Amino acid sequence: MTVDLAIIGAGPAGMAAARVAAEGGLRVTLLDEQNRPGGQIYRNIATAAEWGWLGNDYARGVDLIHGLNHQLITHQPRATVWRIDSDQGIIWSRDGQSHVTTAAQILLATGAQERPVPFPGWTLPGVMPAGAAQVLMKQSGMVPCDAILAGAGPLLYLVAAQMIEAGSPPQALIETDVDLLRALPRLPRAVPGAKTLAKGLGLIRRIRAAGVPRYRGAKDLRAAQVQDGQVAVSFSTRRGRQKLTSSLLLTHLGVIPQTHLARAMGLRHVYDHAQQAWRPSLSRWGQSSIENVFVAGDGGGIGGADAARAQGALAAIEILHRAGRLDAAERDHRARPLRRSLSRSLSVRPFLDAAYPVPPDFLAPADETIVCRCEEVTARAIRDALADGAHGMRLMRTTLRTGMGPCQGRMCEATVSGLIAEATGRDPSMIGPGRARSPVKPVTLAEIASLGLHPEENS
């Protein structure tokens, strides 16, 4: 299958780009892992929009879903992309069968992943990311019951407010430090995004009105299994050691770009100190360090749904220009309102990034904390390896197999980097991201074998 544009990811960026490109006359294939388009932000929106407790912002994704109804757009659901290279094209699997798509232009719209929140007990049953709980709410209408929310960031407030609206308020919010003093100098630049800040304040008011207890400035978070499947959560505040018990602890410390596919392709990346994560190096149109590969949405840097929508459309406009469908003047004319929207959406990010920093406890956790869940490697083992001279991501992989399991470092890489930075005094930007290798998602030998022999192997 050969198309003009292949898009990986059917979130807001991918859907917006697909519609713009198709309206410009390009044949588009949209590859996505889910059954229905929407990404994580608008997951299952075609069915779940009737659940009003998910909020008006969630419902705004409906128009993007409708935009995919175009004769030049082919949506491939349940398509897991596990390799992209210049020789073979885009290799993806569905239902155990591999396929290859070649395209003149490629747009990565892979979105974000939740930042891992490691602490003693985070791998226990009954402890899970808040974003995962929200996926269950969107996908199946399953609302957490009597859950405790712990961490920081806008999504934590949003999930709490959605639980309240659904009639199942959280038992409590355990909030890590919020650094408003550091964030205040960035507030004037956030004025264009005042609507987002007002929404956040509205969520906090809703939580207060529901009488949900809030524990602020929490440190030294720990979880332990107790009887009947309950989880005991302990932490310290200015009032001393606290302890709560629930069947479900939901954690969240923001999101980071999903970059494994981009890194496996060899795209150049830069370290974003404000967001404490690696992201691809991109032009203002989303072009990467490889000429025909673009990145849009949270996979290129965290900006949220509205920013992703604008970035997807901007990338598509530039791709149309390169394909000779738009001249430079028309491209720039169509880009102006998108750039205004993008600027407005991103204006609030510096304030939020400064207000909700990742506490050092989670970047370099206590010794007994399991850091690599695939190989069950603890922080102590990593510190011991550092003492023996494993001062890099590759050496750590060789020594302890961190990042070698099925998740390829999605759960441990940020923490391993934090522990290396702690021990060596180096800035995370000097340590570098771990090497991502194909296949970036687990596949069976049968899926690889189904691709057949390469042409040169037949000769």
Coordinates of C-alpha atoms in Angstrom, one line a residue:
M1 CA 0.0 0.0 0.0
T2 CA 1.5 3.4 -1.0
V3 CA -0.1 6.7 0.0
D4 CA 0.8 10.4 0.0
L5 CA 0.7 10.8 3.7
A6 CA 0.8 8.2 6.5
I7 CA -0.2 9.4 10.0
I8 CA 0.6 7.4 13.1
G9 CA -1.9 8.2 15.8
A10 CA -5.6 9.2 15.7
G11 CA -5.6 11.7 18.5
P12 CA -6.4 15.5 17.9
A13 CA -3.2 16.1 16.0
G14 CA -3.5 13.1 13.7
M15 CA -7.2 13.6 13.0
A16 CA -6.8 17.4 12.3
A17 CA -3.9 16.7 10.0
A18 CA -5.8 13.9 8.1
R19 CA -8.7 16.1 7.3
V20 CA -6.6 19.1 6.2
A21 CA -4.4 16.9 4.0
A22 CA -7.4 15.0 2.5
E23 CA -9.2 18.3 1.7
G24 CA -6.0 19.3 -0.1
G25 CA -6.2 16.3 -2.3
L26 CA -3.7 13.9 -0.6
R27 CA -4.4 10.2 -0.1
V28 CA -4.1 9.6 3.7
T29 CA -3.7 6.5 5.8
L30 CA -4.4 6.9 9.5
L31 CA -2.9 4.2 11.6
D32 CA -4.0 3.9 15.2
E33 CA -3.9 1.3 18.0
Q34 CA -7.4 1.8 19.3
N35 CA -10.7 0.5 17.9
R36 CA -12.0 4.0 17.4
P37 CA -10.3 7.3 16.7
G38 CA -9.8 9.9 19.4
G39 CA -6.5 9.1 21.0
Q40 CA -6.3 9.3 24.8
I41 CA -7.8 12.7 25.1
Y42 CA -10.9 12.0 23.0
R43 CA -10.9 8.2 23.6
N44 CA -14.1 6.5 22.6
I45 CA -15.8 9.8 22.2
A46 CA -18.1 8.6 19.5
T47 CA -19.8 6.4 22.2
A48 CA -19.0 8.1 25.4
A49 CA -19.9 11.7 24.6
E50 CA -23.3 11.1 26.2
W51 CA -21.6 10.7 29.6
G52 CA -21.9 14.4 30.5
W53 CA -19.7 14.0 33.6
L54 CA -16.6 13.8 31.3
G55 CA -17.1 17.5 30.6
N56 CA -17.5 19.9 27.7
D57 CA -13.9 19.9 26.7
Y58 CA -14.1 16.2 26.1
A59 CA -17.2 16.6 23.9
R60 CA -15.3 19.1 21.7
G61 CA -13.5 16.2 20.0
V62 CA -16.7 15.1 18.2
D63 CA -16.0 17.4 15.2
L64 CA -12.6 15.8 14.7
I65 CA -14.2 12.4 14.5
H66 CA -16.7 13.6 11.9
G67 CA -13.8 15.1 9.9
L68 CA -12.4 11.7 9.2
N69 CA -15.4 11.0 6.9
H70 CA -13.6 11.8 3.7
Q71 CA -13.1 9.6 0.7
L72 CA -9.3 10.1 0.7
I73 CA -8.8 9.1 4.4
T74 CA -8.3 5.4 5.2
H75 CA -8.5 4.8 8.9
Q76 CA -6.8 1.6 10.1
P77 CA -7.9 0.8 13.6
R78 CA -6.1 -1.7 15.9
A79 CA -2.9 -1.0 14.0
T80 CA 0.3 -1.2 16.1
V81 CA 3.2 0.4 14.3
W82 CA 6.4 -1.3 15.5
R83 CA 9.0 -0.2 12.9
I84 CA 9.6 2.6 10.4
D85 CA 12.6 2.7 8.1
S86 CA 13.5 4.2 4.8
D87 CA 13.9 0.9 3.0
Q88 CA 10.8 -1.0 4.0
G89 CA 8.3 1.8 5.0
I90 CA 5.9 1.7 7.9
I91 CA 5.5 -1.8 9.4
W92 CA 2.4 -2.4 11.5
S93 CA 0.5 -5.3 12.9
R94 CA -3.2 -6.1 13.4
D95 CA -4.6 -9.3 14.8
G96 CA -1.3 -11.0 14.6
Q97 CA -0.7 -10.2 10.9
S98 CA 2.0 -7.7 9.8
H99 CA 1.5 -5.1 7.0
V100 CA 3.7 -2.6 5.2
T101 CA 2.6 0.9 4.2
T102 CA 4.9 3.2 2.2
A103 CA 4.3 7.0 2.1
A104 CA 5.8 10.0 0.6
Q105 CA 5.4 11.9 3.9
I106 CA 5.0 10.6 7.4
L107 CA 3.5 12.4 10.4
L108 CA 4.1 11.0 13.9
A109 CA 1.2 12.0 16.2
T110 CA 1.9 9.5 18.9
G111 CA 0.9 11.7 21.8
A112 CA 2.1 11.5 25.4
Q113 CA 2.4 8.9 28.1
E114 CA 2.0 9.5 31.8
R115 CA 5.2 10.2 33.7
P116 CA 6.0 7.2 35.8
V117 CA 5.5 7.8 39.6
P118 CA 7.8 5.5 41.4
F119 CA 7.7 5.1 45.2
P120 CA 7.7 2.2 47.6
G121 CA 4.6 0.2 46.8
W122 CA 3.7 1.7 43.4
T123 CA 3.7 -1.8 41.8
L124 CA 1.1 -3.2 44.2
P125 CA -2.4 -4.3 43.0
G126 CA -4.7 -1.4 43.7
V127 CA -2.2 1.3 42.7
M128 CA -2.4 2.6 39.1
P129 CA -2.0 5.9 37.1
A130 CA -4.8 8.3 37.3
G131 CA -4.7 8.6 33.5
A132 CA -5.4 4.8 33.2
A133 CA -8.4 5.2 35.5
Q134 CA -9.6 8.0 33.2
V135 CA -9.2 5.7 30.2
L136 CA -11.5 3.2 31.9
M137 CA -14.0 6.0 32.6
K138 CA -14.0 7.0 28.9
Q139 CA -13.8 3.5 27.4
S140 CA -16.3 1.6 29.6
G141 CA -18.0 4.2 31.9
M142 CA -16.2 2.6 34.9
V143 CA -15.9 5.2 37.6
P144 CA -13.4 4.6 40.5
C145 CA -15.1 4.2 43.9
D146 CA -13.6 5.7 47.1
A147 CA -10.2 6.2 45.4
I148 CA -7.4 8.3 46.7
L149 CA -5.6 10.5 44.2
A150 CA -2.0 11.4 44.8
G151 CA 0.5 13.6 42.9
A152 CA 0.2 17.0 41.2
G153 CA -0.9 18.6 37.9
P154 CA -4.1 19.6 36.1
L155 CA -5.1 16.0 35.2
L156 CA -5.3 15.1 38.9
Y157 CA -7.9 17.9 39.4
L158 CA -9.8 17.0 36.2
V159 CA -10.1 13.3 37.2
A160 CA -11.2 14.3 40.7
A161 CA -13.9 16.6 39.3
Q162 CA -15.1 14.0 36.8
M163 CA -15.5 11.5 39.6
I164 CA -17.5 14.0 41.6
E165 CA -19.7 14.8 38.6
A166 CA -20.2 11.0 38.2
G167 CA -21.4 10.7 41.8
S168 CA -18.3 8.9 43.1
P169 CA -16.0 11.6 44.7
P170 CA -12.5 10.6 45.7
Q171 CA -11.8 9.9 49.3
A172 CA -8.9 12.4 49.4
L173 CA -6.3 14.3 47.3
I174 CA -2.7 13.9 48.4
E175 CA -0.9 16.8 46.7
T176 CA 2.9 17.1 46.3
D177 CA 4.5 20.6 46.4
V178 CA 3.0 23.2 44.2
D179 CA 5.6 25.9 43.5
L180 CA 3.5 29.0 42.9
L181 CA 6.3 31.3 43.9
R182 CA 8.5 30.0 41.1
A183 CA 5.5 30.1 38.7
L184 CA 4.3 33.6 39.4
P185 CA 6.9 35.5 37.2
R186 CA 5.5 33.4 34.3
L187 CA 1.9 34.4 35.0
P188 CA 1.8 37.5 32.7
R189 CA 2.8 35.4 29.7
A190 CA -0.1 33.1 30.5
V191 CA -2.7 35.8 30.1
P192 CA -3.7 34.7 26.6
G193 CA -4.4 31.2 28.1
A194 CA -6.5 32.7 30.9
K195 CA -9.4 30.4 29.9
T196 CA -7.3 27.4 30.8
L197 CA -6.3 28.8 34.1
A198 CA -9.9 29.7 34.9
K199 CA -10.9 26.2 34.1
G200 CA -8.3 24.9 36.5
L201 CA -9.5 27.2 39.3
G202 CA -13.0 26.0 38.6
L203 CA -12.0 22.4 39.0
I204 CA -10.4 23.2 42.4
R205 CA -13.5 25.0 43.5
R206 CA -15.6 22.0 42.5
I207 CA -13.4 19.7 44.6
R208 CA -13.6 22.1 47.6
A209 CA -17.4 22.3 47.3
A210 CA -17.6 18.5 47.3
G211 CA -15.8 18.5 50.7
V212 CA -12.9 16.3 49.4
P213 CA -10.0 16.4 51.9
R214 CA -6.8 17.8 50.5
Y215 CA -3.3 17.0 52.0
R216 CA -0.8 19.5 50.5
G217 CA 3.0 19.4 50.4
A218 CA 3.1 15.6 50.8
K219 CA 6.4 13.9 50.8
D220 CA 7.8 10.4 51.3
L221 CA 4.7 8.6 49.8
R222 CA 4.5 4.9 50.5
A223 CA 1.9 2.2 49.9
A224 CA 1.5 -1.2 51.5
Q225 CA -0.9 -4.0 51.0
V226 CA -3.3 -4.7 54.0
Q227 CA -6.1 -7.1 54.5
D228 CA -9.0 -7.5 52.0
G229 CA -7.0 -6.1 49.1
Q230 CA -6.9 -2.7 50.6
V231 CA -3.9 -0.4 50.2
A232 CA -2.5 1.6 53.1
V233 CA -1.1 4.9 51.9
S234 CA 1.3 6.9 54.1
F235 CA 3.0 10.2 53.6
S236 CA 4.4 13.2 55.5
T237 CA 3.0 16.7 55.6
R238 CA 3.7 19.7 57.9
R239 CA 1.2 18.1 60.3
G240 CA 3.3 14.9 60.6
R241 CA 2.9 11.4 59.2
Q242 CA -0.5 10.7 57.7
K243 CA -2.1 7.3 56.8
L244 CA -5.2 6.5 54.7
T245 CA -6.6 3.3 53.4
S246 CA -8.5 2.5 50.2
S247 CA -8.9 -0.2 47.6
L248 CA -7.5 2.1 44.9
L249 CA -4.7 4.7 44.8
L250 CA -4.4 6.7 41.6
T251 CA -1.2 8.6 41.0
H252 CA -0.2 11.3 38.6
L253 CA 2.7 13.7 38.0
G254 CA 2.0 15.0 34.5
V255 CA 2.7 13.6 31.1
I256 CA 5.8 13.4 28.8
P257 CA 6.1 13.0 25.1
Q258 CA 5.9 9.5 23.7
T259 CA 9.1 9.4 21.7
H260 CA 10.1 5.7 21.3
L261 CA 9.1 5.5 17.6
A262 CA 10.8 8.9 16.9
R263 CA 14.0 7.8 18.6
A264 CA 14.0 4.4 16.9
M265 CA 13.9 6.3 13.6
G266 CA 16.9 8.3 14.6
L267 CA 15.2 11.7 14.8
R268 CA 17.3 14.4 16.6
H269 CA 16.0 15.1 20.1
V270 CA 16.5 17.9 22.6
Y271 CA 16.0 17.9 26.4
D272 CA 13.2 20.2 27.6
H273 CA 14.3 21.4 31.0
A274 CA 10.9 23.0 31.7
Q275 CA 9.0 19.8 31.1
Q276 CA 11.9 17.6 32.3
A277 CA 11.7 15.3 29.3
W278 CA 13.2 14.6 25.9
R279 CA 11.3 15.7 22.7
P280 CA 12.1 15.7 19.0
S281 CA 13.8 18.8 17.5
L282 CA 11.2 20.3 15.2
S283 CA 10.8 23.3 12.9
R284 CA 7.8 25.7 13.3
W285 CA 5.9 23.4 10.9
G286 CA 6.7 20.3 12.8
Q287 CA 9.3 19.0 10.4
S288 CA 11.9 16.7 12.1
S289 CA 15.6 16.2 11.4
I290 CA 14.5 13.8 8.6
E291 CA 13.0 15.7 5.7
N292 CA 9.8 13.8 5.0
V293 CA 9.0 13.1 8.7
F294 CA 6.9 15.4 10.7
V295 CA 5.8 15.3 14.4
A296 CA 2.7 17.0 15.8
G297 CA 0.9 17.1 19.1
D298 CA 2.1 16.0 22.6
G299 CA 4.6 13.6 21.0
G300 CA 6.6 16.7 20.0
G301 CA 6.2 18.5 23.4
I302 CA 3.4 18.7 25.9
G303 CA 0.8 21.3 24.9
G304 CA -2.6 19.7 25.3
A305 CA -5.5 19.0 22.9
D306 CA -6.0 22.4 21.4
A307 CA -2.3 22.9 20.7
A308 CA -2.2 19.4 19.2
R309 CA -5.1 20.2 16.9
A310 CA -3.3 23.3 15.6
Q311 CA 0.0 21.6 15.2
G312 CA -1.5 18.8 13.2
A313 CA -3.2 21.2 10.8
L314 CA 0.0 23.3 10.5
A315 CA 2.0 20.2 9.6
A316 CA -0.6 19.1 7.0
I317 CA -0.5 22.6 5.4
E318 CA 3.3 22.4 5.1
I319 CA 3.0 18.9 3.6
L320 CA 0.5 20.2 1.1
H321 CA 2.9 23.0 0.1
R322 CA 5.7 20.5 -0.4
A323 CA 3.4 18.3 -2.5
G324 CA 2.7 21.3 -4.8
R325 CA -0.9 21.7 -3.6
L326 CA -0.4 25.1 -2.0
D327 CA 1.9 27.9 -2.8
A328 CA 3.8 29.7 0.0
A329 CA 1.5 32.6 0.1
E330 CA -1.6 30.4 0.6
R331 CA 0.2 28.2 3.1
D332 CA 1.2 31.2 5.2
H333 CA -2.3 32.7 4.9
R334 CA -4.0 29.5 6.2
A335 CA -1.4 29.2 8.9
R336 CA -2.0 32.5 10.6
P337 CA -5.2 31.7 12.6
L338 CA -3.6 28.3 13.5
R339 CA -0.5 30.0 14.8
R340 CA -2.6 32.4 16.9
S341 CA -4.5 29.4 18.4
L342 CA -1.3 27.5 19.0
S343 CA 0.3 30.5 20.7
R344 CA -2.8 31.0 22.9
S345 CA -2.8 27.3 23.9
L346 CA 0.9 27.2 24.7
S347 CA 1.1 30.4 26.6
V348 CA 0.0 28.8 29.8
R349 CA 2.6 25.9 29.7
P350 CA 5.5 27.8 31.3
F351 CA 3.3 28.7 34.2
L352 CA 2.0 25.1 34.6
D353 CA 5.5 23.6 34.2
A354 CA 6.9 25.8 36.9
A355 CA 4.0 25.4 39.2
Y356 CA 4.0 21.6 39.1
P357 CA 7.6 20.4 39.1
V358 CA 8.4 16.7 39.6
P359 CA 9.5 16.3 43.3
P360 CA 13.1 14.9 43.7
D361 CA 11.6 12.0 45.6
F362 CA 10.2 10.6 42.4
L363 CA 13.2 11.3 40.1
A364 CA 15.5 9.5 42.5
P365 CA 13.3 7.4 44.9
A366 CA 14.1 5.5 48.0
D367 CA 16.3 2.4 47.8
E368 CA 13.5 -0.2 48.2
T369 CA 11.5 1.2 45.3
I370 CA 11.2 -1.0 42.2
V371 CA 12.2 1.2 39.3
C372 CA 12.2 -1.2 36.3
R373 CA 9.0 -3.1 36.6
C374 CA 9.8 -5.5 33.7
E375 CA 13.0 -6.8 35.4
E376 CA 12.1 -5.9 39.0
V377 CA 15.2 -3.7 39.4
T378 CA 15.3 -1.6 42.6
A379 CA 16.7 1.9 43.1
R380 CA 19.3 0.3 45.4
A381 CA 20.5 -2.0 42.7
I382 CA 20.9 0.9 40.3
R383 CA 22.8 2.9 43.0
D384 CA 25.0 -0.1 43.5
A385 CA 25.6 -0.3 39.7
L386 CA 26.5 3.4 39.7
A387 CA 29.0 2.9 42.4
D388 CA 30.6 0.2 40.3
G389 CA 30.9 2.6 37.3
A390 CA 27.7 2.2 35.3
H391 CA 27.4 5.9 34.6
G392 CA 25.2 5.8 31.5
M393 CA 21.9 4.5 30.2
R394 CA 23.6 1.9 27.9
L395 CA 25.9 0.7 30.7
M396 CA 22.9 0.4 33.0
R397 CA 21.1 -1.7 30.4
T398 CA 24.1 -4.0 30.1
T399 CA 24.5 -4.3 33.8
L400 CA 20.9 -4.6 35.1
R401 CA 18.7 -5.0 31.9
T402 CA 16.8 -1.8 32.7
G403 CA 14.8 -0.8 29.7
M404 CA 15.3 -4.2 28.1
G405 CA 11.8 -5.6 29.0
P406 CA 8.6 -5.4 27.0
C407 CA 8.0 -1.7 27.8
Q408 CA 11.5 -0.7 26.5
G409 CA 12.1 1.8 29.3
R410 CA 8.7 3.6 29.2
M411 CA 8.3 2.9 32.9
C412 CA 11.9 3.2 34.2
E413 CA 13.9 5.4 31.8
A414 CA 13.2 8.7 33.5
T415 CA 13.9 7.4 36.9
V416 CA 17.1 5.6 35.8
S417 CA 18.2 8.9 34.3
G418 CA 17.3 10.7 37.6
L419 CA 19.3 8.3 39.6
I420 CA 22.4 8.7 37.3
A421 CA 22.0 12.5 37.6
E422 CA 21.8 12.2 41.4
A423 CA 24.9 10.1 41.6
T424 CA 27.1 11.8 39.1
G425 CA 25.9 15.4 39.5
R426 CA 25.3 15.6 35.7
D427 CA 22.4 17.4 34.1
P428 CA 19.8 15.0 32.6
S429 CA 20.5 16.6 29.2
M430 CA 24.1 15.3 29.4
I431 CA 22.9 11.7 30.1
G432 CA 20.8 11.4 27.0
P433 CA 17.7 9.4 26.3
G434 CA 17.9 5.6 26.2
R435 CA 18.3 4.1 22.7
A436 CA 15.0 2.9 21.4
R437 CA 15.1 -0.1 19.1
S438 CA 12.7 -1.7 16.7
P439 CA 10.4 -3.3 17.2
V440 CA 9.2 -0.6 19.6
K441 CA 6.2 -2.7 20.6
P442 CA 6.2 -6.4 21.5
V443 CA 5.5 -8.5 18.4
T444 CA 5.6 -12.3 17.8
L445 CA 8.0 -14.1 15.6
A446 CA 5.0 -15.0 13.4
E447 CA 4.3 -11.4 12.8
I448 CA 7.9 -10.8 11.7
A449 CA 8.0 -13.9 9.6
S450 CA 4.7 -12.9 7.8
L451 CA 6.6 -10.0 6.2
G452 CA 8.4 -12.6 4.0
L453 CA 11.9 -12.3 2.5
H454 CA 13.4 -9.0 1.5
P455 CA 14.0 -8.6 -2.3
E456 CA 17.7 -9.0 -1.8
E457 CA 17.2 -12.2 0.1
N458 CA 15.3 -13.7 -2.8
S459 CA 18.1 -13.0 -5.3

